[in-house]
Tab-separated table of C-alpha atoms in Angstrom:
chain	number	residue	atom	x	y	z
A	227	GLY	CA	20.927	11.176	-1.749
A	228	ASP	CA	18.393	9.052	-3.562
A	229	SER	CA	15.285	10.889	-4.703
A	230	VAL	CA	12.242	10.709	-6.933
A	231	THR	CA	10.637	13.491	-8.953
A	232	GLN	CA	7.183	13.044	-10.403
A	233	MET	CA	4.984	15.333	-12.428
A	234	GLU	CA	2.892	17.733	-10.461
A	235	GLY	CA	-0.839	17.436	-10.519
A	236	PRO	CA	-3.617	17.572	-10.404
A	237	VAL	CA	-4.361	15.702	-13.613
A	238	THR	CA	-7.935	15.651	-14.897
A	239	LEU	CA	-8.939	13.321	-17.726
A	240	SER	CA	-12.109	12.116	-19.348
A	241	GLU	CA	-13.019	8.447	-19.121
A	242	GLU	CA	-11.173	6.290	-21.713
A	243	ALA	CA	-8.393	8.853	-22.162
A	244	PHE	CA	-4.711	7.851	-22.205
A	245	LEU	CA	-2.773	8.459	-19.010
A	246	THR	CA	0.918	9.212	-18.514
A	247	ILE	CA	2.399	10.256	-15.189
A	248	ASN	CA	6.098	11.021	-15.443
A	249	CYS	CA	8.598	9.862	-12.849
A	250	THR	CA	12.374	10.277	-12.842
A	251	TYR	CA	14.812	9.209	-10.184
A	252	THR	CA	18.294	9.840	-8.846
A	253	ALA	CA	20.113	6.968	-7.172
A	254	THR	CA	23.711	5.963	-6.600
A	255	GLY	CA	23.066	2.228	-6.658
A	256	TYR	CA	20.625	-0.037	-8.461
A	257	PRO	CA	17.236	0.699	-6.975
A	258	SER	CA	13.930	-1.048	-7.295
A	259	LEU	CA	11.134	1.182	-8.542
A	260	PHE	CA	7.506	1.214	-7.487
A	261	TRP	CA	4.176	2.855	-8.179
A	262	TYR	CA	1.778	3.034	-5.272
A	263	VAL	CA	-1.826	4.229	-5.395
A	264	GLN	CA	-3.857	5.857	-2.630
A	265	TYR	CA	-7.633	5.846	-2.996
A	266	PRO	CA	-9.648	8.386	-1.008
A	267	GLY	CA	-9.596	7.681	2.717
A	268	GLU	CA	-7.191	4.774	2.439
A	269	GLY	CA	-3.507	4.009	2.883
A	270	LEU	CA	-1.125	3.344	0.010
A	271	GLN	CA	-1.212	0.076	-1.869
A	272	LEU	CA	1.276	-1.310	-4.339
A	273	LEU	CA	0.215	-0.887	-7.957
A	274	LEU	CA	3.288	-2.298	-9.703
A	275	LYS	CA	7.041	-2.575	-9.381
A	276	ALA	CA	10.227	-3.328	-11.324
A	277	THR	CA	13.469	-4.488	-9.788
A	278	LYS	CA	15.985	-4.115	-12.627
A	279	ALA	CA	16.607	-2.182	-15.812
A	280	ASP	CA	14.243	-2.884	-18.728
A	281	ASP	CA	11.765	-4.703	-16.481
A	282	LYS	CA	8.150	-3.791	-17.084
A	283	GLY	CA	5.726	-3.790	-14.193
A	284	SER	CA	2.027	-4.100	-14.939
A	285	ASN	CA	-1.240	-4.391	-13.038
A	286	LYS	CA	-4.900	-3.459	-13.630
A	287	GLY	CA	-4.069	-2.085	-17.094
A	288	PHE	CA	-1.282	0.155	-15.778
A	289	GLU	CA	2.288	-0.280	-17.005
A	290	ALA	CA	5.701	1.215	-16.280
A	291	THR	CA	9.122	0.328	-17.695
A	292	TYR	CA	12.366	0.741	-15.749
A	293	ARG	CA	14.575	2.858	-18.049
A	294	LYS	CA	18.094	3.111	-16.700
A	295	GLU	CA	19.367	5.240	-19.589
A	296	THR	CA	16.804	7.969	-18.894
A	297	THR	CA	16.444	7.220	-15.142
A	298	SER	CA	12.689	7.086	-15.587
A	299	PHE	CA	9.712	4.947	-14.601
A	300	HIS	CA	6.694	6.600	-16.232
A	301	LEU	CA	3.230	5.238	-15.441
A	302	GLU	CA	0.849	4.663	-18.356
A	303	LYS	CA	-2.668	3.380	-18.919
A	304	GLY	CA	-4.372	3.186	-22.256
A	305	SER	CA	-7.936	3.885	-21.128
A	306	VAL	CA	-8.659	5.299	-17.687
A	307	GLN	CA	-11.873	4.754	-15.741
A	308	VAL	CA	-13.620	6.850	-13.108
A	309	SER	CA	-12.535	4.250	-10.556
A	310	ASP	CA	-8.865	5.120	-11.276
A	311	SER	CA	-9.315	8.486	-9.564
A	312	ALA	CA	-6.689	8.472	-6.805
A	313	VAL	CA	-3.276	9.814	-5.837
A	314	TYR	CA	-0.330	8.021	-7.447
A	315	PHE	CA	3.124	7.880	-5.875
A	316	CYS	CA	6.359	6.906	-7.562
A	317	ALA	CA	8.950	5.436	-5.187
A	318	LEU	CA	12.398	3.903	-5.164
A	319	SER	CA	14.212	1.633	-2.788
A	320	ALA	CA	17.946	1.019	-2.795
A	321	GLY	CA	18.324	-0.193	0.767
A	322	ASN	CA	16.201	-0.603	3.851
A	323	ASP	CA	14.054	2.466	3.273
A	324	MET	CA	11.955	3.836	0.457
A	325	ARG	CA	11.876	7.299	-1.137
A	326	PHE	CA	8.578	8.647	-2.399
A	327	GLY	CA	7.671	11.334	-4.872
A	328	ALA	CA	5.238	14.104	-3.930
A	329	GLY	CA	2.262	12.295	-5.460
A	330	THR	CA	0.054	13.092	-8.445
A	331	ARG	CA	-3.689	13.410	-7.978
A	332	LEU	CA	-5.687	11.973	-10.881
A	333	THR	CA	-9.359	12.756	-11.391
A	334	VAL	CA	-11.237	10.930	-14.131
A	335	LYS	CA	-14.555	12.448	-15.209
A	336	PRO	CA	-17.334	10.382	-16.805
B	230	ASP	CA	-3.412	-10.885	2.656
B	231	VAL	CA	-1.156	-8.710	4.732
B	232	LYS	CA	-3.043	-6.552	7.131
B	233	VAL	CA	-1.643	-3.459	8.778
B	234	THR	CA	-3.951	-1.753	11.241
B	235	GLN	CA	-3.636	1.588	12.984
B	236	SER	CA	-5.320	2.363	16.267
B	237	SER	CA	-7.242	5.457	15.159
B	238	ARG	CA	-8.376	6.935	11.862
B	239	TYR	CA	-8.835	10.422	13.285
B	240	LEU	CA	-7.327	11.974	16.389
B	241	VAL	CA	-7.566	15.468	17.864
B	242	LYS	CA	-5.111	16.490	20.573
B	243	ARG	CA	-4.037	19.677	22.296
B	244	THR	CA	-0.610	21.295	22.173
B	245	GLY	CA	1.702	19.777	24.763
B	246	GLU	CA	-0.139	16.475	25.095
B	247	LYS	CA	1.688	13.173	24.796
B	248	VAL	CA	0.293	11.229	21.836
B	249	PHE	CA	0.573	7.519	21.070
B	250	LEU	CA	-0.089	6.113	17.618
B	251	GLU	CA	-0.225	2.336	17.436
B	252	CYS	CA	0.391	0.086	14.467
B	253	VAL	CA	-0.032	-3.690	14.263
B	254	GLN	CA	0.806	-6.051	11.411
B	255	ASP	CA	-0.297	-9.656	11.222
B	256	MET	CA	2.197	-11.208	8.786
B	257	ASP	CA	5.348	-11.638	10.867
B	258	HIS	CA	7.170	-8.899	8.959
B	259	GLU	CA	10.645	-7.917	10.101
B	260	ASN	CA	10.547	-4.255	9.101
B	261	MET	CA	8.106	-1.580	10.217
B	262	PHE	CA	7.995	2.097	9.281
B	263	TRP	CA	6.345	5.346	10.297
B	264	TYR	CA	5.796	8.094	7.728
B	265	ARG	CA	4.036	11.397	7.727
B	266	GLN	CA	2.197	12.531	4.617
B	267	ASP	CA	1.750	16.203	3.825
B	268	PRO	CA	0.348	17.771	0.629
B	269	GLY	CA	3.062	18.474	-1.912
B	270	LEU	CA	5.720	16.685	0.139
B	271	GLY	CA	4.780	13.070	-0.396
B	272	LEU	CA	5.734	10.651	2.351
B	273	ARG	CA	8.622	11.392	4.671
B	274	LEU	CA	10.152	8.714	6.850
B	275	ILE	CA	10.130	9.407	10.581
B	276	TYR	CA	11.535	6.162	12.012
B	277	PHE	CA	11.860	2.561	11.028
B	278	SER	CA	12.586	-0.674	12.840
B	279	TYR	CA	14.147	-3.833	11.420
B	280	ASP	CA	13.782	-5.956	14.546
B	281	VAL	CA	12.259	-5.978	18.000
B	282	LYS	CA	13.759	-3.243	20.179
B	283	MET	CA	15.739	-1.910	17.216
B	284	LYS	CA	15.060	1.469	15.656
B	285	GLU	CA	16.633	3.784	13.131
B	286	LYS	CA	15.993	7.474	12.536
B	287	GLY	CA	14.506	8.482	9.253
B	288	ASP	CA	14.569	11.895	7.643
B	289	ILE	CA	12.444	13.781	10.176
B	290	PRO	CA	12.757	12.176	13.634
B	291	GLU	CA	12.734	15.412	15.648
B	292	GLY	CA	9.846	15.585	18.078
B	293	TYR	CA	9.063	11.863	17.740
B	294	SER	CA	10.120	8.627	19.360
B	295	VAL	CA	9.172	5.003	18.712
B	296	SER	CA	8.823	1.746	20.545
B	297	ARG	CA	8.898	-1.831	19.291
B	298	GLU	CA	8.516	-4.266	22.164
B	299	LYS	CA	6.881	-7.003	20.068
B	300	LYS	CA	7.493	-7.928	16.463
B	301	GLU	CA	3.956	-7.169	15.336
B	302	ARG	CA	3.572	-3.784	17.027
B	303	PHE	CA	5.301	-0.468	16.328
B	304	SER	CA	4.303	2.645	18.226
B	305	LEU	CA	4.942	6.272	17.359
B	306	ILE	CA	5.094	8.708	20.260
B	307	LEU	CA	4.796	12.461	20.151
B	308	GLU	CA	6.310	13.479	23.477
B	309	SER	CA	4.792	16.965	23.443
B	310	ALA	CA	2.500	17.531	20.496
B	311	SER	CA	2.811	20.765	18.550
B	312	THR	CA	0.619	22.284	15.851
B	313	ASN	CA	3.255	21.601	13.177
B	314	GLN	CA	2.769	17.897	13.808
B	315	THR	CA	-0.742	18.073	12.413
B	316	SER	CA	-0.552	15.598	9.558
B	317	MET	CA	-1.524	12.192	8.195
B	318	TYR	CA	0.566	9.420	9.750
B	319	LEU	CA	1.064	6.186	7.855
B	320	CYS	CA	2.480	2.949	9.188
B	321	ALA	CA	3.957	0.303	6.886
B	322	SER	CA	5.634	-3.077	7.136
B	323	SER	CA	7.774	-5.240	4.869
B	324	LEU	CA	8.875	-8.833	5.098
B	325	THR	CA	12.635	-8.386	4.918
B	326	PRO	CA	15.191	-5.656	4.401
B	327	GLY	CA	16.154	-5.128	0.816
B	328	PRO	CA	15.486	-2.846	-2.121
B	329	GLY	CA	12.952	-5.064	-3.865
B	330	ASP	CA	10.646	-5.636	-0.957
B	331	THR	CA	7.131	-4.250	-1.052
B	332	GLN	CA	5.876	-2.144	1.837
B	333	TYR	CA	2.311	-2.699	3.026
B	334	PHE	CA	0.497	0.281	4.460
B	335	GLY	CA	-2.143	0.836	7.074
B	336	PRO	CA	-5.110	3.172	6.447
B	337	GLY	CA	-3.466	6.126	8.175
B	338	THR	CA	-4.218	8.296	11.199
B	339	ARG	CA	-5.155	11.896	10.572
B	340	LEU	CA	-3.865	13.807	13.590
B	341	THR	CA	-4.921	17.355	14.352
B	342	VAL	CA	-3.083	19.256	17.081
B	343	LEU	CA	-4.929	22.315	18.345
C-alpha cells in the first residue's frame, strides 16, 4: 500500500543553519504530497503541498519539490529560527485518506 | 479560517469505561477523520466519514466506533477503554474527497487510560 518514510529525528540545529528533512514515498497512483507541522501542544497544520510532479510547494521560507523520478519530497529551509522548533510530518494522499510519516522533531537553539 | 474543535484537551479514564471524544468543524466540510498519534508511529487512521451517517474503517478500527449524526460533528467512541488506547487523538476535516485536499486538524485530546 501507499506509504511515506521520513528521516528519523530528533534534529538539533543552531539558529540560521540550513535544514533538510528527507521524505520518500511509495504509491501506486499519482499522489499529492504534503508537509504538516505540529507546534508544541497543538494539532497539525498544513505547511505546504504539491499536487503533481515537479511542483514546488513553499511557505514561511520552507520549500519542497515533488520529484517523481526519485519518489521524494524533501523539506528545506535556508535559515531556521528558534520559532521553527516543532515536529514535521510528511504525508501523501492518493484517495480519500492520507498517509503520514513518523514525524521528525526539530529543535533550533539560539 | 477553518476551525476544528475537540471536546477535551486532556482526559483520564479507567479501564473498562466507555469514552466519548467529540469533534466539531465549522466549515461545512464533507469529510471527517479520527487519528491516533503515538511516538515513532506518526498518525494512524482509525475511522473516517465522507457524509452524514456514513463511515469507513481506517487502519486500526479495533476497539473503536464512530458516530456522525450531523455534518459538523464526528464522535469517536471507545466502548471499553483499555490501557493500550492511551494516546493522543486527533480529529481532522477536509472539504471534499480527493487526493489534493488539505486536512484541517483540531488541537488533539490526550487520553490516559489507567
